[in-house]
Short mmCIF file of C-alpha atoms in Angstrom, two decimals:
data_model
loop_
_atom_site.label_atom_id
_atom_site.label_comp_id
_atom_site.label_asym_id
_atom_site.label_seq_id
_atom_site.Cartn_x
_atom_site.Cartn_y
_atom_site.Cartn_z
CA UNK B 1386 -0.22 -13.59 -11.75
CA UNK B 1387 0.62 -10.07 -12.77
CA UNK B 1388 3.43 -8.76 -10.59
CA UNK B 1389 5.12 -5.40 -10.21
CA UNK B 1390 8.48 -4.15 -9.01
CA UNK B 1391 7.42 -2.62 -5.72
CA UNK B 1392 10.64 -2.73 -3.76
CA UNK B 1393 11.42 0.43 -1.90
CA UNK B 1394 15.14 -0.11 -2.15
CA UNK B 1395 17.43 2.01 -4.24
CA UNK B 1396 16.94 2.04 -7.98
CA UNK B 1397 20.25 3.83 -8.51
CA UNK B 1398 22.32 0.67 -8.99
CA UNK B 1399 24.01 0.96 -12.42
CA UNK B 1400 23.09 -2.59 -13.43
CA UNK B 1401 19.49 -2.01 -12.41
CA UNK B 1402 19.32 1.26 -14.36
CA UNK B 1403 20.69 -0.52 -17.44
CA UNK B 1404 18.21 -3.36 -17.01
CA UNK B 1405 15.25 -0.99 -16.70
CA UNK B 1406 16.46 0.97 -19.74
CA UNK B 1407 16.82 -2.23 -21.74
CA UNK B 1408 13.32 -3.33 -20.70
CA UNK B 1409 11.82 0.00 -21.78
CA UNK B 1410 13.72 -0.11 -25.09
CA UNK B 1411 12.59 -3.69 -25.66
CA UNK B 1412 8.96 -2.75 -25.04
CA UNK B 1413 9.15 0.14 -27.50
CA UNK B 1414 10.73 -2.09 -30.15
CA UNK B 1415 8.05 -4.73 -29.57
CA UNK B 1416 5.29 -2.15 -30.03
CA UNK B 1417 6.88 -0.86 -33.24
CA UNK B 1418 7.27 -4.39 -34.64
CA UNK B 1419 3.70 -5.34 -33.67
CA UNK B 1420 2.36 -2.15 -35.23
CA UNK B 1421 4.16 -2.59 -38.53
CA UNK B 1422 1.41 -2.78 -41.13
CA UNK B 1423 -1.31 -2.97 -38.50
CA UNK B 1424 -4.49 -1.02 -39.28
CA UNK B 1425 -7.26 0.19 -37.01
CA UNK B 1426 -10.41 -1.95 -36.83
CA UNK B 1427 -13.63 0.09 -36.99
CA UNK B 1428 -16.00 -2.80 -36.31
CA UNK B 1429 -18.40 -2.49 -33.37
CA UNK B 1430 -17.22 -5.77 -31.87
CA UNK B 1431 -13.62 -4.52 -31.79
CA UNK B 1432 -14.46 -1.08 -30.39
CA UNK B 1433 -16.82 -2.46 -27.75
CA UNK B 1434 -14.24 -5.07 -26.84
CA UNK B 1435 -11.49 -2.51 -26.37
CA UNK B 1436 -13.77 -0.31 -24.27
CA UNK B 1437 -15.02 -3.21 -22.16
CA UNK B 1438 -11.65 -4.85 -21.54
CA UNK B 1439 -10.03 -1.47 -20.92
CA UNK B 1440 -12.68 -0.55 -18.35
CA UNK B 1441 -12.33 -3.87 -16.53
CA UNK B 1442 -8.53 -3.61 -16.53
CA UNK B 1443 -8.58 -0.06 -15.16
CA UNK B 1444 -11.10 -1.00 -12.48
CA UNK B 1445 -9.05 -4.04 -11.43
CA UNK B 1446 -5.83 -2.02 -11.21
CA UNK B 1447 -7.35 1.06 -9.54
CA UNK B 1448 -9.21 -1.00 -6.95
CA UNK B 1449 -6.10 -3.13 -6.46
CA UNK B 1450 -8.08 -6.32 -6.88
CA UNK B 1451 -5.51 -8.71 -5.53
CA UNK B 1452 -4.96 -12.02 -3.82
CA UNK B 1453 -2.02 -12.90 -1.59
CA UNK B 1454 -0.71 -16.17 -2.97
CA UNK B 1455 2.73 -17.64 -2.44
CA UNK B 1456 5.19 -14.85 -1.86
CA UNK B 1457 3.59 -12.30 -4.12
CA UNK B 1458 0.55 -10.15 -4.68
CA UNK B 1459 -1.56 -11.78 -7.38
CA UNK B 1460 -3.40 -9.02 -9.24
CA UNK B 1461 -6.48 -10.19 -11.10
CA UNK B 1462 -5.89 -7.52 -13.72
CA UNK B 1463 -4.11 -10.29 -15.64
CA UNK B 1464 -7.58 -11.60 -16.58
CA UNK B 1465 -8.55 -8.69 -18.88
CA UNK B 1466 -4.92 -8.27 -20.02
CA UNK B 1467 -4.61 -11.87 -21.19
CA UNK B 1468 -8.15 -11.88 -22.55
CA UNK B 1469 -6.97 -9.07 -24.82
CA UNK B 1470 -4.40 -11.47 -26.33
CA UNK B 1471 -7.25 -13.80 -27.37
CA UNK B 1472 -9.45 -10.98 -28.69
CA UNK B 1473 -7.19 -8.38 -30.32
CA UNK B 1474 -4.17 -8.16 -32.60
CA UNK B 1475 -0.89 -8.19 -30.63
CA UNK B 1476 -0.38 -4.41 -30.95
CA UNK B 1477 -3.68 -3.58 -29.25
CA UNK B 1478 -3.29 -6.24 -26.54
CA UNK B 1479 0.18 -4.94 -25.70
CA UNK B 1480 -0.85 -1.29 -25.86
CA UNK B 1481 -3.91 -1.90 -23.69
CA UNK B 1482 -1.98 -3.64 -20.91
CA UNK B 1483 0.98 -1.27 -20.98
CA UNK B 1484 -1.13 1.89 -21.00
CA UNK B 1485 -3.34 0.75 -18.11
CA UNK B 1486 -0.31 -0.05 -15.95
CA UNK B 1487 1.42 3.19 -16.97
CA UNK B 1488 -1.54 5.42 -16.07
CA UNK B 1489 -2.43 3.66 -12.82
CA UNK B 1490 1.18 3.41 -11.59
CA UNK B 1491 1.92 7.06 -12.41
CA UNK B 1492 -1.33 8.82 -11.52
CA UNK B 1493 -3.02 6.61 -8.94
CA UNK B 1494 -0.20 4.89 -7.07
CA UNK B 1495 2.24 7.74 -7.79
CA UNK B 1496 5.29 5.47 -7.98
CA UNK B 1497 8.73 6.72 -8.97
CA UNK B 1498 9.30 7.12 -12.70
CA UNK B 1499 11.74 4.21 -12.92
CA UNK B 1500 9.14 1.81 -11.48
CA UNK B 1501 6.37 3.20 -13.66
CA UNK B 1502 8.45 2.68 -16.79
CA UNK B 1503 9.65 -0.77 -15.78
CA UNK B 1504 6.25 -2.12 -14.72
CA UNK B 1505 4.47 -0.88 -17.83
CA UNK B 1506 7.28 -2.04 -20.14
CA UNK B 1507 7.51 -5.55 -18.72
CA UNK B 1508 3.72 -5.80 -19.08
CA UNK B 1509 4.06 -4.93 -22.77
CA UNK B 1510 6.78 -7.56 -23.20
CA UNK B 1511 4.84 -10.23 -21.30
CA UNK B 1512 1.72 -9.64 -23.39
CA UNK B 1513 3.80 -9.51 -26.57
CA UNK B 1514 5.41 -12.83 -25.75
CA UNK B 1515 2.01 -14.34 -24.95
CA UNK B 1516 0.54 -13.05 -28.22
CA UNK B 1517 3.47 -14.36 -30.25
CA UNK B 1518 3.22 -17.86 -28.78
CA UNK B 1519 -0.56 -17.83 -29.15
CA UNK B 1520 -0.20 -17.19 -32.88
CA UNK B 1521 2.69 -19.67 -33.21
CA UNK B 1522 0.57 -22.47 -31.71
CA UNK B 1523 -2.35 -21.84 -34.03
CA UNK B 1524 -4.44 -19.30 -32.17
CA UNK B 1525 -6.06 -16.42 -34.05
CA UNK B 1526 -7.31 -13.45 -32.00
CA UNK B 1527 -10.84 -12.41 -32.88
CA UNK B 1528 -13.76 -10.52 -31.38
CA UNK B 1529 -16.27 -12.26 -33.63
CA UNK B 1530 -15.35 -15.94 -33.69
CA UNK B 1531 -14.69 -18.33 -30.81
CA UNK B 1532 -11.52 -20.42 -31.08
CA UNK B 1533 -10.51 -23.11 -28.63
CA UNK B 1534 -6.95 -24.08 -29.48
CA UNK B 1535 -5.97 -25.54 -26.13
CA UNK B 1536 -2.22 -25.59 -26.79
CA UNK B 1537 -2.30 -21.92 -27.87
CA UNK B 1538 -4.31 -20.82 -24.81
CA UNK B 1539 -2.11 -22.72 -22.35
CA UNK B 1540 1.11 -21.76 -24.12
CA UNK B 1541 0.29 -18.05 -24.17
CA UNK B 1542 -0.69 -18.13 -20.50
CA UNK B 1543 2.54 -19.88 -19.53
CA UNK B 1544 4.55 -17.39 -21.60
CA UNK B 1545 2.85 -14.48 -19.86
CA UNK B 1546 3.54 -15.92 -16.40
CA UNK B 1547 7.17 -16.81 -17.09
CA UNK B 1548 8.07 -13.49 -18.76
CA UNK B 1549 6.31 -11.47 -16.06
CA UNK B 1550 7.87 -13.34 -13.15
CA UNK B 1551 11.31 -13.50 -14.73
CA UNK B 1552 11.36 -9.75 -15.41
CA UNK B 1553 10.30 -8.83 -11.88
CA UNK B 1554 12.56 -11.43 -10.22
CA UNK B 1555 15.63 -10.18 -12.07
CA UNK B 1556 14.81 -6.58 -11.12
CA UNK B 1557 14.43 -7.57 -7.47
CA UNK B 1558 17.69 -9.54 -7.56
CA UNK B 1559 19.54 -6.45 -8.83
CA UNK B 1560 17.81 -4.06 -6.43
CA UNK B 1561 18.35 -6.19 -3.32
CA UNK B 1562 21.57 -8.03 -4.14
CA UNK B 1563 19.88 -11.44 -4.19
CA UNK B 1564 20.61 -14.35 -6.47
CA UNK B 1565 18.05 -14.75 -9.24
CA UNK B 1566 16.87 -18.03 -7.69
CA UNK B 1567 16.24 -16.40 -4.31
CA UNK B 1568 14.38 -13.52 -5.93
CA UNK B 1569 12.30 -15.94 -8.00
CA UNK B 1570 11.31 -17.89 -4.89
CA UNK B 1571 10.40 -14.66 -3.09
CA UNK B 1572 8.27 -13.40 -5.98
CA UNK B 1573 6.69 -16.68 -7.00
CA UNK B 1574 6.80 -18.75 -3.84
CA UNK B 1575 4.21 -21.48 -4.15
CA UNK B 1576 1.91 -19.42 -6.37
CA UNK B 1577 2.92 -20.78 -9.79
CA UNK B 1578 0.38 -23.57 -9.50
CA UNK B 1579 -2.31 -20.94 -8.97
CA UNK B 1580 -1.03 -18.99 -11.96
CA UNK B 1581 -1.30 -21.95 -14.28
CA UNK B 1582 -4.69 -23.02 -12.94
CA UNK B 1583 -5.98 -19.47 -13.55
CA UNK B 1584 -5.03 -19.44 -17.25
CA UNK B 1585 -8.48 -20.61 -18.46
CA UNK B 1586 -10.22 -17.61 -16.83
CA UNK B 1587 -9.03 -15.02 -19.41
CA UNK B 1588 -9.97 -17.42 -22.21
CA UNK B 1589 -13.43 -17.78 -20.66
CA UNK B 1590 -13.76 -13.98 -20.49
CA UNK B 1591 -12.87 -13.74 -24.19
CA UNK B 1592 -15.43 -16.45 -24.97
CA UNK B 1593 -18.15 -14.63 -23.02
CA UNK B 1594 -17.41 -11.42 -24.88
CA UNK B 1595 -17.59 -13.07 -28.31
CA UNK B 1596 -20.87 -14.74 -27.40
CA UNK B 1597 -22.66 -11.91 -25.57
CA UNK B 1598 -20.48 -8.81 -26.00
CA UNK B 1599 -20.46 -6.48 -22.97
CA UNK B 1600 -23.15 -8.50 -21.20
CA UNK B 1601 -20.81 -11.49 -21.28
CA UNK B 1602 -17.99 -9.44 -19.77
CA UNK B 1603 -20.31 -8.27 -16.97
CA UNK B 1604 -21.39 -11.86 -16.30
CA UNK B 1605 -17.83 -12.80 -15.29
CA UNK B 1606 -16.55 -9.51 -13.94
CA UNK B 1607 -19.35 -8.75 -11.48
CA UNK B 1608 -18.85 -12.01 -9.52
CA UNK B 1609 -15.09 -11.36 -9.50
CA UNK B 1610 -15.59 -7.94 -7.96
CA UNK B 1611 -17.98 -9.37 -5.38
CA UNK B 1612 -15.31 -11.90 -4.43
CA UNK B 1613 -12.81 -9.06 -4.26
CA UNK B 1614 -15.07 -7.18 -1.85
CA UNK B 1615 -15.46 -10.24 0.37
CA UNK B 1616 -11.72 -10.84 0.32
CA UNK B 1617 -11.09 -7.18 1.17
CA UNK B 1618 -13.35 -7.44 4.21
CA UNK B 1619 -11.51 -10.57 5.34
CA UNK B 1620 -8.18 -8.76 4.97
CA UNK B 1621 -9.47 -5.89 7.08
CA UNK B 1622 -10.58 -8.32 9.79
CA UNK B 1623 -7.21 -10.07 9.72
CA UNK B 1624 -5.42 -6.74 10.00
CA UNK B 1625 -7.65 -5.69 12.90
CA UNK B 1626 -6.84 -8.96 14.70
CA UNK B 1627 -3.14 -8.45 14.08
CA UNK B 1628 -3.32 -4.88 15.38
CA UNK B 1629 -4.96 -6.16 18.57
CA UNK B 1630 -2.24 -8.79 18.99
CA UNK B 1631 0.48 -6.17 18.50
CA UNK B 1632 -1.21 -3.88 21.02
CA UNK B 1633 -1.28 -6.70 23.56
CA UNK B 1634 2.39 -7.49 22.98
CA UNK B 1635 3.38 -3.81 23.29
CA UNK B 1636 1.51 -3.62 26.59
CA UNK B 1637 3.35 -6.69 27.88
CA UNK B 1638 6.79 -5.37 26.86
CA UNK B 1639 6.21 -1.80 28.08
CA UNK B 1640 7.36 -2.69 31.59
CA UNK B 1641 10.96 -3.28 30.42
CA UNK B 1642 12.66 -0.61 28.26
CA UNK B 1643 15.27 -3.13 27.14
CA UNK B 1644 12.70 -5.50 25.62
CA UNK B 1645 10.25 -2.88 24.36
CA UNK B 1646 9.60 -3.56 20.68
CA UNK B 1647 11.46 -6.89 20.87
CA UNK B 1648 8.61 -9.08 19.65
CA UNK B 1649 7.78 -6.76 16.75
CA UNK B 1650 11.40 -6.83 15.62
CA UNK B 1651 11.57 -10.60 16.00
CA UNK B 1652 8.43 -10.86 13.85
CA UNK B 1653 10.07 -8.69 11.18
CA UNK B 1654 13.23 -10.80 11.12
CA UNK B 1655 11.19 -14.01 11.14
CA UNK B 1656 9.04 -12.83 8.23
CA UNK B 1657 12.11 -12.02 6.11
CA UNK B 1658 13.84 -15.30 6.96
CA UNK B 1659 10.66 -17.28 6.28
CA UNK B 1660 10.40 -15.64 2.86
CA UNK B 1661 14.00 -16.57 2.15
CA UNK B 1662 13.11 -20.26 2.65
CA UNK B 1663 10.60 -20.04 -0.22
CA UNK B 1664 7.53 -21.18 1.74
CA UNK B 1665 4.08 -19.89 0.79
CA UNK B 1666 2.75 -16.47 1.77
CA UNK B 1667 0.33 -18.03 4.26
CA UNK B 1668 3.11 -20.02 5.91
CA UNK B 1669 5.26 -16.88 6.13
CA UNK B 1670 2.47 -15.01 7.90
CA UNK B 1671 1.90 -17.87 10.34
CA UNK B 1672 5.60 -17.81 11.25
CA UNK B 1673 5.50 -14.01 11.68
CA UNK B 1674 2.44 -14.29 13.93
CA UNK B 1675 4.14 -16.94 16.05
CA UNK B 1676 7.23 -14.75 16.31
CA UNK B 1677 5.11 -11.81 17.47
CA UNK B 1678 3.58 -13.96 20.21
CA UNK B 1679 6.59 -16.11 21.14
CA UNK B 1680 7.03 -14.55 24.60
CA UNK B 1681 3.39 -13.71 25.36
CA UNK B 1682 3.37 -16.20 28.24
CA UNK B 1683 5.75 -13.95 30.18
CA UNK B 1684 2.72 -11.86 31.07
CA UNK B 1685 1.94 -14.37 33.83
CA UNK B 1686 2.74 -12.97 37.26
CA UNK B 1687 5.18 -15.72 38.26
CA UNK B 1688 7.68 -14.52 35.67
CA UNK B 1689 7.66 -10.84 36.64
CA UNK B 1690 10.19 -11.13 39.51
CA UNK B 1691 12.53 -13.19 37.32
CA UNK B 1692 12.43 -10.73 34.43
CA UNK B 1693 13.10 -7.77 36.72
CA UNK B 1694 15.75 -9.47 38.85
CA UNK B 1695 19.21 -7.92 38.45
CA UNK B 1696 21.16 -10.66 40.18
CA UNK B 1697 21.89 -14.24 39.22
CA UNK B 1698 18.93 -16.57 38.79
CA UNK B 1699 18.87 -19.66 40.95
CA UNK B 1700 18.51 -23.11 39.39
CA UNK B 1701 14.88 -23.18 40.47
CA UNK B 1702 14.26 -19.76 38.93
CA UNK B 1703 15.92 -20.80 35.68
CA UNK B 1704 13.72 -23.89 35.50
CA UNK B 1705 10.67 -21.74 36.07
CA UNK B 1706 11.71 -19.29 33.34
CA UNK B 1707 12.18 -22.16 30.93
CA UNK B 1708 8.48 -22.97 31.23
CA UNK B 1709 7.51 -19.75 29.45
CA UNK B 1710 7.39 -21.30 25.93
CA UNK B 1711 4.79 -23.79 27.13
CA UNK B 1712 2.79 -21.11 28.94
CA UNK B 1713 3.02 -18.90 25.85
CA UNK B 1714 1.79 -21.74 23.62
CA UNK B 1715 -1.08 -22.48 25.98
CA UNK B 1716 -2.13 -18.85 25.89
CA UNK B 1717 -1.83 -18.71 22.09
CA UNK B 1718 -3.87 -21.92 21.85
CA UNK B 1719 -6.85 -20.23 23.49
CA UNK B 1720 -7.38 -18.45 20.15
CA UNK B 1721 -8.83 -21.06 17.78
CA UNK B 1722 -7.29 -19.57 14.62
CA UNK B 1723 -3.80 -19.79 16.14
CA UNK B 1724 -3.92 -23.44 17.10
CA UNK B 1725 -1.71 -25.80 15.16
CA UNK B 1726 1.35 -24.35 13.44
CA UNK B 1727 1.46 -21.04 15.33
CA UNK B 1728 1.00 -22.74 18.67
CA UNK B 1729 3.68 -25.34 17.87
CA UNK B 1730 6.19 -22.72 16.72
CA UNK B 1731 5.69 -20.77 19.95
CA UNK B 1732 5.98 -23.89 22.10
CA UNK B 1733 9.26 -25.06 20.54
CA UNK B 1734 11.12 -21.82 19.82
CA UNK B 1735 13.76 -22.64 22.46
CA UNK B 1736 14.56 -26.10 21.08
CA UNK B 1737 18.20 -26.48 20.01
CA UNK B 1738 19.02 -28.06 16.67
CA UNK B 1739 21.11 -30.75 18.40
CA UNK B 1740 18.27 -31.68 20.78
CA UNK B 1741 19.67 -29.99 23.90
CA UNK B 1742 16.96 -27.33 24.16
CA UNK B 1743 13.61 -27.14 25.90
CA UNK B 1744 10.77 -27.83 26.61
CA UNK B 1745 10.81 -31.31 24.98
CA UNK B 1746 14.30 -31.74 23.52
CA UNK B 1747 13.28 -31.96 19.87
CA UNK B 1748 16.14 -32.03 17.37
CA UNK B 1749 16.86 -31.26 13.70
CA UNK B 1750 13.94 -31.46 11.29
CA UNK B 1751 11.78 -32.63 14.17
CA UNK B 1752 11.63 -29.03 15.34
CA UNK B 1753 8.88 -27.11 13.50
CA UNK B 1754 10.36 -24.82 10.85
CA UNK B 1755 8.63 -21.82 12.40
CA UNK B 1756 10.28 -22.56 15.76
CA UNK B 1757 13.72 -22.85 14.14
CA UNK B 1758 13.19 -19.51 12.40
CA UNK B 1759 12.04 -17.82 15.62
CA UNK B 1760 15.06 -19.18 17.49
CA UNK B 1761 17.35 -17.36 15.05
CA UNK B 1762 15.22 -14.19 14.84
CA UNK B 1763 14.95 -14.00 18.63
CA UNK B 1764 18.69 -14.39 19.07
CA UNK B 1765 19.42 -11.92 16.28
CA UNK B 1766 17.38 -9.20 17.95
CA UNK B 1767 18.84 -9.93 21.37
CA UNK B 1768 22.39 -9.54 20.03
CA UNK B 1769 21.74 -6.40 17.99
CA UNK B 1770 20.01 -4.36 20.70
CA UNK B 1771 21.43 -2.76 23.82
CA UNK B 1772 21.05 -4.70 27.05
CA UNK B 1773 21.83 -3.66 30.64
CA UNK B 1774 24.95 -5.82 30.59
CA UNK B 1775 26.32 -4.92 27.11
CA UNK B 1776 25.92 -2.73 24.05
CA UNK B 1777 24.46 -3.96 20.78
CA UNK B 1778 26.80 -6.13 18.71
CA UNK B 1779 27.77 -5.43 15.12
CA UNK B 1780 26.32 -7.63 12.40
CA UNK B 1781 29.77 -9.08 11.72
CA UNK B 1782 29.99 -10.29 15.33
CA UNK B 1783 26.49 -11.70 15.04
CA UNK B 1784 27.53 -13.65 11.94
CA UNK B 1785 30.54 -15.06 13.78
CA UNK B 1786 28.37 -16.28 16.64
CA UNK B 1787 25.76 -17.78 14.34
CA UNK B 1788 28.50 -19.72 12.57
CA UNK B 1789 29.94 -20.82 15.90
CA UNK B 1790 26.64 -22.32 17.06
CA UNK B 1791 25.42 -23.54 13.66
CA UNK B 1792 24.35 -27.17 13.95
CA UNK B 1793 24.17 -27.08 17.75
CA UNK B 1794 21.74 -24.31 18.64
CA UNK B 1795 20.74 -23.19 15.13
CA UNK B 1796 19.59 -24.85 11.91
CA UNK B 1797 22.67 -24.66 9.60
CA UNK B 1798 20.60 -23.97 6.48
CA UNK B 1799 18.79 -21.09 8.16
CA UNK B 1800 22.09 -19.70 9.40
CA UNK B 1801 23.36 -19.55 5.82
CA UNK B 1802 20.20 -17.75 4.73
CA UNK B 1803 20.62 -15.15 7.48
CA UNK B 1804 24.26 -14.57 6.66
CA UNK B 1805 23.55 -14.13 2.92
CA UNK B 1806 20.36 -12.07 3.27
CA UNK B 1807 20.79 -8.41 2.25
CA UNK B 1808 17.26 -7.71 3.53
CA UNK B 1809 18.10 -8.85 7.06
CA UNK B 1810 21.38 -6.96 7.01
CA UNK B 1811 19.56 -3.78 6.00
CA UNK B 1812 16.91 -4.21 8.68
CA UNK B 1813 19.57 -4.80 11.34
CA UNK B 1814 21.34 -1.63 10.18
CA UNK B 1815 18.11 0.34 10.58
CA UNK B 1816 17.45 -1.04 14.06
CA UNK B 1817 21.02 -0.79 15.32
CA UNK B 1818 22.70 2.47 16.27
CA UNK B 1819 26.47 2.56 16.80
CA UNK B 1820 26.95 -1.09 17.78
CA UNK B 1821 29.91 -1.74 20.00
CA UNK B 1822 31.73 -5.02 20.57
CA UNK B 1823 32.30 -4.55 24.25
CA UNK B 1824 32.03 -8.11 25.54
CA UNK B 1825 33.97 -10.90 23.90
CA UNK B 1826 31.46 -13.51 25.11
CA UNK B 1827 28.73 -12.31 22.82
CA UNK B 1828 25.81 -14.26 24.14
CA UNK B 1829 26.54 -14.20 27.87
CA UNK B 1830 23.56 -13.13 29.94
CA UNK B 1831 24.49 -10.85 32.84
CA UNK B 1832 25.63 -12.91 35.77
CA UNK B 1833 23.71 -15.96 34.63
CA UNK B 1834 25.79 -19.09 33.95
CA UNK B 1835 25.08 -20.93 30.72
CA UNK B 1836 25.88 -24.20 29.02
CA UNK B 1837 28.84 -23.89 26.68
CA UNK B 1838 26.94 -25.36 23.71
CA UNK B 1839 24.12 -22.77 23.71
CA UNK B 1840 24.28 -19.16 22.59
CA UNK B 1841 21.94 -18.00 25.33
CA UNK B 1842 20.92 -14.34 25.38
#
């Protein structure tokens, strides 16, 4: 629920600098307004509450207790932050959240100053907005008395989510040149439902504290940290499996210097494009995995002579080569966790949008989304890397060819996303060195005839 501006792209954009400055100024003003006439509370329940919530918040942030949901990293530090809104006066809730983020971002994660200031300031504003709506809807923060004003709890949680996501999405849109809607989809993805369902947890933490003080906090926090540890182990296992898959793909591609690294680049392009569609984080990762493994079937010995052949392929050889998506899918399907969407995306990544592709001639929306994404990512990498028969093409030429074959070979909606995506353009620029438009027929494979409706590479 709690997000941060973690983009590595330039923060030197004038509009972005102004936005960050305005956010910092707004946070300072909010703190001053909240502190006007506010006195310190010396009661044991208040002091113990501040210490307990502060400790939990620091631990959650330092240990990066997070869940990948939708298109964002869902930090569970929102639980103690929002619990502070239900327990403390707005000033202390805002100061607690902002100071924890400030210290952790600056001293632990060592982020650039602009990101430290922005992330801590937007946290102050999000908590301030949540506290204001909580009070407006009848809620009264207290460390000594339990209050269940449902509208106030839900309203404050929604305010926190919306302010947090809006602030980060607008920063990302400025930093990466995206529309606000695209940035919002990338940050939120399908995770908003999880955000709203999680709102009762901070209220429950506040209730446990009021009832049993620090023992109540421990009763909720300890299970959360156990779940975090289990989740962390699962992430490590997933990463280990991915590393093994990448090692296998690198070994397969090592025999041809012109395709070395191809599948990794295709996976990168596919991941970015999948994010642009707004699908969930899990769906994005499934597409990226399928893209990494899309040509794994070429490891079979019958394809080796075809891949190394310098002359024209015969009709029989072309038919044999066109069986590689099926062989790749069969190989992928031997791993139980990859059956289903990954296997289908691999099997159909050479299907054309108009139904003229292979292996089964699927068309339009009948082609799995992952396969349509891989088709574009695969072609994009083929055009923007050097081949024996031509130099890499410029991105402008690539755009022209995508437009030319939009609706026949490629999904038109995905083509528009590729053309408008600053992230893909930047990645292409990093991968491409001195592209040259040497061959007017951009997609023509060396000495291999092709159908005029397909941009074959």
